[in-house]
């Protein structure tokens, strides 16, 4: 039988892909990665440390090895560099907590019925999905993403410091954890940051601002970015992971507001999943569209061409695209 | 930043892997693959054919392209060879119905709490999992696997016909859809097949035996393989996808019974997921262990060494391993 005979392997693998998610979740719950990081490297000692059955640990650790999270040598398991960085609880970049956000019922329930979302062309959850006002999911998001976002926030603050822009007034729209604005405030001692988000989310950002010692340069606007008075005269407006939740028309109306709030020569900085024009590469970026289909009424992962058009329609003269080291997302800088 | 800087990509990809499962399920429900197979190759015509929104179809089809199910050229989608064979409803090997089995609540519920199974060292569903007596999941299995199993059943019948064994009496333990025994009966006109399974499952196999015109050579034993009187003097006993549900000790006790039921010179033919000794390769085979951990009290994907030992302990003189073209499973032939 030739090698190119069709096989149902991809079908089976994908039909069972949900098991990968559940295995990872179990390993995080059992703190298996931390135990291995501590040097417990065989099933019997790991079982003892994790309060689990030896047979259970052996099967789970083998499965995680197959998925690329562990390395197995004989009957010993060790962490990959990625797992040591993001899944060992002792690492400052520990990402286990992010599962609280990624697996929030709001998301998993939206994905229970993808057909309905495809039929409708938007979330079928019936209540506006994740963009409903004051959705508690954003508090979970703000809290759980903190360790993951430290590095990208640093990278973006570095980008801002290279922009040859005198940054004194920054507006952080849908600030979430607030890390992007806070990191800029740390780098630009004269900068004052105004963070906008739902009130319960702002509490998280304010806590981090205090922790960073910049609370006297940190102000907030509680509410809806589309309705709130944003103020004016900003040097820089941040739009991080926000525009993808909305239609082109809705984005444009917000961008007009953003344009008005900027001083002449000011800039909007957008952090986004920006797929190539083919909409299928790079995979982790292009895949993001489906999350928007299932969880929002009209959101999408827009291409650079689409973003450029939206910003132009809102009055911006030019938009440029920049990679962010260590992230699959990219930064757009749009000039007033 | 060097290329080998740790990234959280695998973590995110795995945390969201459940979305792949749901996207595939949606495409099967909407019959998107058949529509593309029929030549409707752009989002607008596909949307019309599937009763869905154009935007929904575009995002789903892009996602399925990223996952390897479709090919996108410009804005046109076509099926891969695998998708044409297994996901176009007009194909005789259509596998969409298999989702009914793979996503039976029994499985998905068992995977809701993998931690509990790892702690316990076996299924935490509390009722014996899938091996509970007369479990209706096996009727679903028998029905939904039929189109997928035609090819492997042919391959195995071919293997049997090459065995230089005078096959007159065949016992098919846990026959399920019965295809393995039926295909052998079709090739060996003198063979009589005795199929053993739960009564409601046997009804499926009997239907297929009638369809194949071999019903006058097809008998059944309703009940539990561990308790039933198997009869004796068989030339060949089939054990397809059965042993993995049980512990080594339980398998051995059944194999002793199988050994007694065979005539001198008779053989047992086992179809199984047989991972290499490292238990992590080949991936689709080694992964199967986790399904057994989550859904059975003591089942596993046993290595060849483990199976060889079980068969030897039960009285078999020799066991040999054989690939099955088009399948990741392998056949073991054990000699009395």
XYZ file of C-alpha atoms in Angstrom:
672
model
C 0.000 0.000 0.000
C 1.608 3.319 -1.023
C 2.352 5.942 1.603
C -0.103 8.423 0.157
C -3.142 6.201 0.711
C -5.714 8.288 2.597
C -5.802 7.637 6.330
C -8.337 8.684 8.972
C -5.512 9.676 11.355
C -6.081 13.437 11.242
C -9.791 12.831 11.729
C -9.225 10.681 14.831
C -6.569 13.006 16.179
C -8.841 16.024 15.840
C -11.947 14.225 17.088
C -9.943 13.417 20.235
C -8.055 16.729 20.456
C -10.227 17.751 23.412
C -8.402 15.075 25.385
C -5.154 17.040 25.019
C -6.792 20.013 26.660
C -8.080 17.873 29.518
C -4.719 16.146 30.039
C -2.933 19.495 30.274
C -5.578 20.759 32.697
C -5.114 17.651 34.866
C -1.323 18.045 34.921
C -1.687 21.678 36.001
C -4.243 20.734 38.681
C -1.956 17.977 40.003
C 1.048 20.325 39.737
C 2.906 17.591 37.887
C 5.196 20.014 36.036
C 6.390 21.613 39.270
C 7.035 18.167 40.770
C 9.156 17.211 37.753
C 10.907 20.598 37.897
C 11.823 19.825 41.501
C 13.628 16.728 40.282
C 11.064 14.032 41.007
C 11.559 12.252 37.742
C 9.965 8.792 37.943
C 6.328 7.725 38.187
C 6.549 6.324 41.765
C 8.033 9.491 43.331
C 5.848 11.753 41.197
C 2.765 9.811 42.276
C 3.707 10.334 45.921
C 4.357 14.057 45.425
C 1.117 14.624 43.454
C -1.118 12.428 45.612
C -1.931 10.230 42.647
C -1.702 6.605 41.531
C 1.602 5.528 39.987
C -0.218 4.048 37.005
C -2.181 7.279 36.535
C 0.963 9.421 36.637
C 2.832 7.127 34.258
C 0.043 7.266 31.666
C -0.438 11.029 32.004
C 3.308 11.771 31.850
C 3.705 9.551 28.777
C 0.804 11.357 27.135
C 2.323 14.764 27.929
C 5.639 13.537 26.522
C 3.886 12.639 23.275
C 2.320 16.126 23.203
C 5.758 17.750 23.611
C 5.528 18.994 27.207
C 8.009 16.521 28.712
C 11.099 14.581 27.708
C 11.266 10.880 28.604
C 14.589 9.069 28.902
C 14.191 5.468 30.010
C 11.567 5.820 32.740
C 12.646 9.335 33.778
C 10.767 12.504 32.857
C 12.223 16.013 32.570
C 10.711 19.361 31.599
C 11.218 20.944 28.188
C 12.511 24.546 28.243
C 8.967 25.794 27.480
C 7.423 23.743 30.302
C 10.106 24.880 32.776
C 9.371 28.496 31.927
C 5.568 28.411 31.748
C 4.333 25.373 33.701
C 6.600 25.077 36.730
C 4.783 27.022 39.457
C 8.096 28.359 40.741
C 8.741 30.254 37.484
C 7.765 33.961 37.413
C 6.225 33.351 33.969
C 4.039 30.478 35.266
C 1.012 30.239 32.974
C -1.054 27.571 34.741
C -3.390 30.254 36.067
C -4.239 31.301 32.508
C -6.380 28.160 32.222
C -8.846 29.886 34.568
C -9.438 32.405 31.784
C -9.033 30.167 28.719
C -11.407 27.571 30.172
C -13.935 29.972 31.668
C -17.437 28.545 31.089
C -18.164 31.533 28.828
C -15.614 30.167 26.337
C -16.118 26.441 26.679
C -19.900 26.844 26.478
C -19.610 28.998 23.347
C -17.597 26.166 21.796
C -20.160 23.510 22.679
C -22.126 24.533 19.624
C -19.878 25.884 16.904
C -22.439 24.901 14.233
C -24.895 27.413 15.655
C -22.277 30.176 15.509
C -21.413 29.256 11.904
C -25.100 29.310 10.955
C -25.594 32.663 12.621
C -22.240 34.182 11.660
C -21.493 35.147 15.260
C -21.722 33.940 18.831
C -24.801 31.839 19.526
C -24.576 32.289 23.285
C -27.543 34.653 23.052
C -26.266 37.415 25.331
C -23.618 39.178 23.283
C -20.901 36.705 24.220
C -17.775 38.014 25.861
C -18.423 41.629 24.839
C -21.551 41.963 26.981
C -21.204 44.935 29.387
C -19.279 44.346 32.592
C -18.693 40.654 31.809
C -16.914 39.086 34.826
C -14.710 37.102 32.415
C -12.533 40.205 32.037
C -11.684 40.237 35.726
C -10.558 36.623 35.368
C -8.635 37.636 32.257
C -6.948 40.594 33.941
C -5.832 38.481 36.907
C -4.788 35.331 35.129
C -2.834 36.882 32.260
C -0.472 38.909 34.452
C 2.502 36.500 34.496
C 2.183 35.830 30.764
C 2.025 39.483 29.803
C 5.085 40.788 31.656
C 7.441 40.065 28.741
C 5.212 41.406 25.905
C 4.464 44.521 28.030
C 8.206 45.129 28.416
C 8.728 44.680 24.681
C 5.994 47.167 23.867
C 7.308 49.721 26.363
C 10.713 49.337 24.695
C 9.072 49.937 21.309
C 7.400 53.075 22.685
C 10.663 54.374 24.131
C 12.230 54.014 20.651
C 9.405 55.946 18.995
C 10.938 59.405 19.496
C 7.641 60.534 20.936
C 7.428 62.733 24.006
C 5.059 60.551 26.016
C 3.325 62.493 28.754
C -0.297 61.467 28.517
C -1.266 57.871 27.747
C -4.776 56.489 27.396
C -5.021 52.715 27.888
C -8.364 51.564 26.419
C -9.693 48.272 27.809
C -6.657 48.214 30.048
C -7.408 44.844 31.665
C -4.498 44.009 33.975
C -3.076 47.386 32.935
C 0.440 46.027 32.398
C 0.992 47.725 29.037
C 0.299 51.207 30.394
C 2.105 50.529 33.666
C 5.245 49.322 31.905
C 5.247 52.497 29.784
C 4.814 54.632 32.920
C 7.825 52.851 34.457
C 9.961 53.682 31.398
C 8.677 57.250 30.934
C 8.864 58.968 34.364
C 6.861 61.970 33.125
C 4.018 59.935 31.712
C 0.573 59.873 33.246
C -1.600 56.902 32.338
C -5.394 56.950 32.116
C -6.798 53.409 32.168
C -10.288 52.694 30.871
C -12.198 49.478 31.625
C -15.145 48.081 33.552
C -14.943 49.108 37.250
C -14.244 45.592 38.590
C -11.418 45.144 36.065
C -9.853 48.518 36.923
C -9.416 47.316 40.497
C -6.914 44.731 39.211
C -4.956 47.331 37.201
C -4.932 49.777 40.103
C -3.479 47.074 42.342
C -0.659 46.491 39.867
C -0.064 50.249 39.482
C 0.360 50.520 43.247
C 2.705 47.516 43.186
C 4.798 49.267 40.522
C 4.869 52.492 42.587
C 3.248 54.599 39.857
C -0.188 55.032 41.451
C 0.233 58.840 41.612
C 0.493 58.879 37.812
C -2.356 56.425 37.281
C -5.919 57.548 36.706
C -8.965 55.603 35.569
C -12.157 56.000 33.546
C -14.761 53.377 34.485
C -17.130 52.266 31.758
C -17.663 51.511 28.110
C -15.008 52.736 25.660
C -17.718 53.453 23.086
C -19.719 55.729 25.391
C -17.219 57.178 27.847
C -15.713 60.640 27.503
C -12.107 59.729 26.717
C -10.709 63.203 27.331
C -8.210 64.735 24.909
C -4.631 65.773 24.219
C -3.144 62.276 24.564
C 0.292 61.550 23.118
C -0.414 57.837 22.931
C -3.554 55.696 22.980
C -3.176 51.948 23.612
C -5.617 49.484 22.043
C -4.389 46.096 23.192
C -6.425 43.006 22.289
C -9.573 45.057 21.968
C -10.475 45.728 18.333
C -10.762 42.020 17.433
C -14.005 41.828 19.428
C -15.922 44.116 17.039
C -17.063 44.638 13.451
C -15.121 46.874 11.080
C -17.789 49.568 11.374
C -17.743 49.484 15.189
C -13.935 49.607 15.208
C -14.004 52.621 12.891
C -16.398 54.537 15.106
C -14.130 53.906 18.107
C -11.036 54.839 16.109
C -12.626 58.177 15.172
C -13.090 58.828 18.889
C -9.501 57.783 19.545
C -8.314 60.083 16.752
C -10.128 63.034 18.343
C -8.636 62.247 21.752
C -5.045 62.410 20.426
C -3.026 65.605 20.132
C -1.664 66.468 16.694
C 1.320 64.145 16.112
C 0.001 61.626 18.649
C -0.192 57.921 17.915
C -2.405 54.906 18.497
C -0.627 51.688 19.429
C -2.640 48.539 18.701
C -1.638 45.021 19.831
C -3.436 42.411 17.777
C -3.605 39.004 16.127
C -2.905 40.016 12.514
C -3.083 37.080 10.089
C -1.575 37.278 6.625
C -3.865 38.155 3.731
C -4.504 34.412 3.094
C -6.148 34.249 6.567
C -4.612 30.802 7.190
C -1.083 31.797 8.256
C 0.583 31.992 10.666
C -1.560 29.221 12.211
C -1.750 30.396 15.868
C -2.748 33.870 14.672
C -5.188 32.870 11.929
C -6.891 30.342 14.249
C -7.924 33.216 16.470
C -10.801 34.078 14.096
C -12.745 31.029 15.240
C -12.601 32.170 18.869
C -14.082 35.494 17.788
C -16.790 33.766 15.731
C -17.811 31.560 18.651
C -17.606 34.140 21.436
C -18.500 37.541 19.937
C -21.307 38.802 17.668
C -19.042 40.319 14.997
C -15.384 40.083 16.020
C -12.563 38.748 13.846
C -8.799 38.509 13.403
C -8.346 41.307 10.879
C -5.553 41.449 8.324
C -3.142 44.369 8.173
C -4.908 45.644 5.055
C -8.214 45.690 6.932
C -6.741 47.492 9.947
C -4.987 49.992 7.711
C -8.276 50.781 6.024
C -10.100 51.216 9.355
C -7.444 53.579 10.700
C -7.410 55.561 7.461
C -11.207 55.885 7.535
C -10.907 57.226 11.097
C -8.469 59.953 10.034
C -5.043 58.421 10.748
C -2.456 59.228 8.096
C -0.318 56.092 8.236
C -0.171 52.726 9.991
C 2.934 50.567 10.373
C 3.282 46.952 11.534
C 5.877 45.699 14.060
C 6.684 42.235 15.439
C 6.704 41.705 19.214
C 9.529 39.433 20.355
C 8.238 36.326 22.136
C 4.638 36.847 20.992
C 2.583 35.785 17.979
C 0.762 39.109 18.138
C 1.949 42.241 16.373
C 1.863 45.959 17.060
C 0.321 48.516 14.721
C 1.364 52.145 15.125
C -1.036 54.645 13.603
C -0.160 58.314 13.182
C -2.431 61.330 13.658
C 15.886 37.294 20.777
C 17.239 33.845 19.806
C 14.923 31.309 18.225
C 15.190 28.912 21.142
C 13.685 31.340 23.657
C 10.875 29.490 25.439
C 7.415 30.310 24.127
C 3.961 29.556 25.549
C 2.711 28.486 22.111
C 2.363 24.767 22.836
C 0.595 25.633 26.074
C -1.937 27.885 24.323
C -2.378 25.456 21.455
C -3.079 22.570 23.834
C -5.258 24.618 26.175
C -7.407 25.428 23.125
C -7.131 22.019 21.437
C -10.736 21.272 22.422
C -11.736 23.911 19.868
C -10.341 21.727 17.077
C -12.662 18.947 18.130
C -15.644 21.286 18.179
C -14.787 22.811 14.792
C -14.577 19.362 13.192
C -17.866 18.383 14.817
C -19.518 21.546 13.456
C -18.211 20.910 9.938
C -19.591 17.357 10.033
C -22.944 18.588 11.386
C -23.166 21.237 8.650
C -21.988 18.693 6.062
C -19.408 21.214 4.896
C -17.022 18.562 3.553
C -19.699 17.031 1.327
C -20.620 20.501 0.016
C -16.983 21.172 -0.881
C -16.704 17.692 -2.393
C -19.676 18.565 -4.608
C -17.686 21.474 -5.990
C -19.112 24.376 -3.998
C -15.784 25.970 -3.335
C -16.316 29.529 -2.071
C -17.804 30.850 1.159
C -20.967 32.373 -0.414
C -22.082 29.183 -2.231
C -21.035 26.990 0.686
C -23.038 29.164 3.063
C -26.127 28.745 0.894
C -25.680 24.967 0.621
C -25.046 24.530 4.383
C -27.729 26.963 5.570
C -25.119 29.078 7.307
C -23.764 32.615 7.341
C -21.056 33.416 4.809
C -18.842 34.875 7.526
C -19.326 31.750 9.658
C -18.419 29.425 6.794
C -15.383 31.481 5.826
C -13.993 31.417 9.368
C -14.734 27.710 9.868
C -13.274 26.726 6.470
C -10.128 28.774 7.131
C -9.764 27.095 10.515
C -10.181 23.635 8.961
C -7.593 24.572 6.342
C -5.137 25.450 9.108
C -5.869 22.072 10.748
C -5.101 20.248 7.486
C -8.623 19.177 6.439
C -8.959 21.544 3.470
C -6.777 23.229 0.880
C -7.301 26.939 0.230
C -6.259 28.554 -3.046
C -7.190 32.212 -3.243
C -10.702 32.155 -1.784
C -11.513 28.614 -3.003
C -11.541 25.548 -0.795
C -10.979 21.940 -1.885
C -10.845 18.662 0.031
C -7.594 16.905 0.888
C -7.411 13.241 -0.177
C -8.072 12.196 3.445
C -11.121 14.458 3.755
C -12.512 13.263 0.407
C -12.224 9.649 1.574
C -13.439 9.977 5.164
C -15.503 13.174 5.453
C -17.481 13.454 2.230
C -20.795 11.753 3.002
C -20.883 10.263 -0.499
C -17.732 8.194 0.189
C -18.261 4.561 1.280
C -15.582 5.123 3.956
C -17.400 8.191 5.372
C -16.350 8.520 9.020
C -18.549 11.390 10.184
C -20.830 8.936 11.982
C -17.896 7.788 14.130
C -18.210 11.047 16.072
C -21.391 9.600 17.577
C -19.199 6.997 19.254
C -16.054 9.058 19.906
C -18.101 11.855 21.478
C -20.561 9.698 23.369
C -21.207 11.329 26.768
C -19.558 8.307 28.396
C -16.225 9.396 26.899
C -16.494 13.152 27.074
C -17.700 12.979 30.679
C -14.830 10.675 31.654
C -12.463 13.293 30.228
C -14.045 16.134 32.165
C -11.986 15.111 35.156
C -8.722 13.500 34.126
C -7.110 14.520 37.447
C -9.504 12.250 39.307
C -8.581 9.329 37.050
C -4.861 10.012 37.533
C -5.310 10.148 41.326
C -7.281 6.914 41.312
C -5.252 5.137 38.625
C -8.389 4.300 36.635
C -11.716 5.676 35.499
C -13.340 8.003 38.017
C -16.782 7.717 36.436
C -17.809 5.522 39.364
C -19.633 2.799 37.463
C -16.878 0.777 35.840
C -16.619 3.113 32.860
C -17.073 1.670 29.416
C -16.601 -1.937 30.537
C -19.750 -1.965 32.665
C -22.044 -4.849 31.577
C -24.284 -4.248 28.596
C -23.125 -0.659 28.193
C -25.172 0.950 25.358
C -22.005 2.680 24.120
C -21.042 -0.558 22.368
C -24.179 -0.500 20.232
C -23.203 3.019 19.161
C -19.682 1.742 18.557
C -20.832 -1.238 16.502
C -23.027 0.933 14.305
C -20.790 3.942 13.838
C -17.526 2.121 13.143
C -18.831 0.053 10.231
C -17.634 2.255 7.336
C -14.235 2.785 8.989
C -13.636 -0.888 9.633
C -14.330 -2.279 6.164
C -10.732 -1.836 5.020
C -8.986 -3.165 8.171
C -11.422 -6.122 8.228
C -10.465 -6.942 4.637
C -6.783 -6.687 5.502
C -7.176 -9.044 8.428
C -9.179 -11.550 6.391
C -6.365 -11.454 3.845
C -3.843 -12.110 6.621
C -5.935 -15.076 7.798
C -6.184 -16.492 4.281
C -2.359 -16.396 4.093
C -1.956 -18.227 7.416
C -2.104 -21.745 5.939
C -4.707 -22.591 8.514
C -7.769 -24.641 7.687
C -10.360 -22.208 9.059
C -13.676 -23.946 9.725
C -14.700 -22.678 13.146
C -14.107 -19.083 14.183
C -14.977 -17.509 17.536
C -15.267 -13.694 17.425
C -15.053 -12.423 21.019
C -16.627 -8.999 21.613
C -17.595 -9.024 17.961
C -19.146 -5.529 17.930
C -20.181 -4.778 14.339
C -18.916 -8.289 13.553
C -17.053 -7.180 10.422
C -13.846 -9.065 11.219
C -15.565 -12.434 11.490
C -17.918 -11.709 8.588
C -15.065 -10.776 6.270
C -13.292 -14.042 7.177
C -16.495 -15.988 6.502
C -16.704 -14.323 3.089
C -13.152 -15.439 2.247
C -13.401 -18.934 3.752
C -16.629 -20.502 2.389
C -16.366 -23.431 4.818
C -15.995 -21.258 7.906
C -18.677 -20.919 10.541
C -18.428 -17.873 12.792
C -19.616 -17.709 16.391
C -19.940 -14.084 17.523
C -19.968 -13.211 21.218
C -21.147 -9.862 22.590
C -23.923 -8.186 24.562
C -27.348 -9.059 23.062
C -28.121 -5.540 21.780
C -24.720 -5.389 20.069
C -25.161 -8.799 18.434
C -28.237 -7.478 16.661
C -25.977 -5.108 14.702
C -23.551 -7.916 13.738
C -26.413 -10.224 12.737
C -27.778 -7.523 10.457
C -24.412 -7.222 8.709
C -24.076 -11.027 8.469
C -27.445 -11.156 6.688
C -26.331 -8.318 4.416
C -23.211 -10.308 3.519
C -25.317 -13.419 2.827
C -23.502 -15.559 5.406
C -26.271 -15.714 8.020
C -26.515 -19.504 7.728
C -22.886 -19.727 8.898
C -23.263 -17.123 11.632
C -24.098 -18.073 15.214
C -24.026 -16.000 18.388
C -23.334 -16.269 22.103
C -24.977 -13.458 24.053
C -23.244 -12.329 27.219
C -19.990 -11.694 29.029
C -16.826 -13.201 27.509
C -15.467 -13.869 31.003
C -18.488 -15.915 32.103
C -19.962 -17.394 28.941
C -19.321 -20.966 27.804
C -17.202 -20.323 24.713
C -17.508 -23.814 23.302
C -14.440 -25.610 21.958
C -12.566 -26.912 18.937
C -12.125 -23.495 17.279
C -9.477 -23.053 14.588
C -9.312 -19.323 15.171
C -10.377 -16.991 17.979
C -10.596 -13.237 17.243
C -9.852 -10.723 19.987
C -10.268 -7.355 18.290
C -9.979 -4.185 20.381
C -10.954 -6.036 23.512
C -7.940 -6.818 25.721
C -6.975 -3.142 26.164
C -9.991 -2.652 28.437
C -8.618 -4.917 31.183
C -5.725 -5.533 33.572
C -2.969 -7.988 32.741
C -4.382 -10.514 35.218
C -7.891 -10.235 33.772
C -6.541 -10.621 30.245
C -4.598 -13.719 31.278
C -7.650 -15.366 32.761
C -9.573 -14.759 29.532
C -6.659 -15.969 27.411
C -6.579 -19.248 29.378
C -10.241 -19.700 28.470
C -9.475 -18.854 24.846
C -6.606 -21.358 24.855
C -8.919 -24.106 26.085
C -11.505 -23.260 23.415
C -8.979 -23.704 20.570
C -8.173 -27.029 18.936
C -4.530 -28.140 18.943
C -2.756 -26.032 16.309
C -5.436 -23.323 16.516
C -4.590 -19.646 16.814
C -5.726 -16.491 18.542
C -5.750 -13.334 16.408
C -5.605 -10.118 18.418
C -6.068 -6.614 16.934
C -4.639 -3.988 19.240
C -2.957 -0.658 19.866
C 0.582 -1.883 20.580
C 2.966 0.947 21.512
C 6.721 0.508 21.388
C 8.545 -0.351 24.616
C 9.141 3.378 25.274
C 5.344 3.808 25.518
C 5.531 7.165 23.722
C 5.759 5.991 20.082
C 4.097 5.818 17.669
C 2.070 8.780 18.975
C -1.465 7.794 17.872
C -0.946 4.340 19.375
C 0.782 5.369 22.610
C -1.832 8.102 23.244
C -4.476 5.419 23.509
C -3.357 4.626 27.088
C -4.931 7.840 28.339
C -8.327 6.864 26.921
C -8.076 3.588 28.835
C -7.034 5.400 32.032
C -9.974 7.799 31.812
C -12.654 5.332 30.717
C -11.811 1.925 32.246
C -10.806 0.757 35.725
C -7.603 -1.031 34.681
C -7.207 -0.989 30.876
C -4.071 0.062 29.003
C -2.276 0.050 25.657
C 0.050 -2.899 26.278
C 3.420 -3.327 24.635
C 4.255 -6.399 22.564
C 6.428 -7.698 25.399
C 3.475 -7.455 27.782
C 1.104 -9.202 25.392
C 3.664 -11.916 24.673
C 3.976 -12.576 28.394
C 0.188 -12.737 28.880
C -0.258 -15.190 26.005
C 2.650 -17.335 27.256
C 1.187 -17.397 30.764
C -2.110 -18.594 29.230
C -0.406 -21.515 27.468
C 0.287 -20.177 23.968
C 3.661 -21.274 22.557
C 4.489 -18.269 20.402
C 3.124 -14.842 19.488
C 4.043 -12.857 16.364
C 3.325 -9.216 15.466
C 1.994 -8.026 12.083
C 1.219 -4.563 10.684
C -2.244 -3.864 9.259
C -2.115 -1.707 6.114
C -4.029 1.534 6.538
C -4.328 1.188 10.325
C -2.197 2.238 13.300
C -3.234 -0.950 15.077
C -1.355 -4.224 14.759
C -2.267 -7.893 14.734
C -0.818 -10.455 17.117
C -1.054 -14.104 16.144
C -0.673 -16.516 19.038
C -0.197 -20.258 18.530
C -1.669 -23.089 20.589
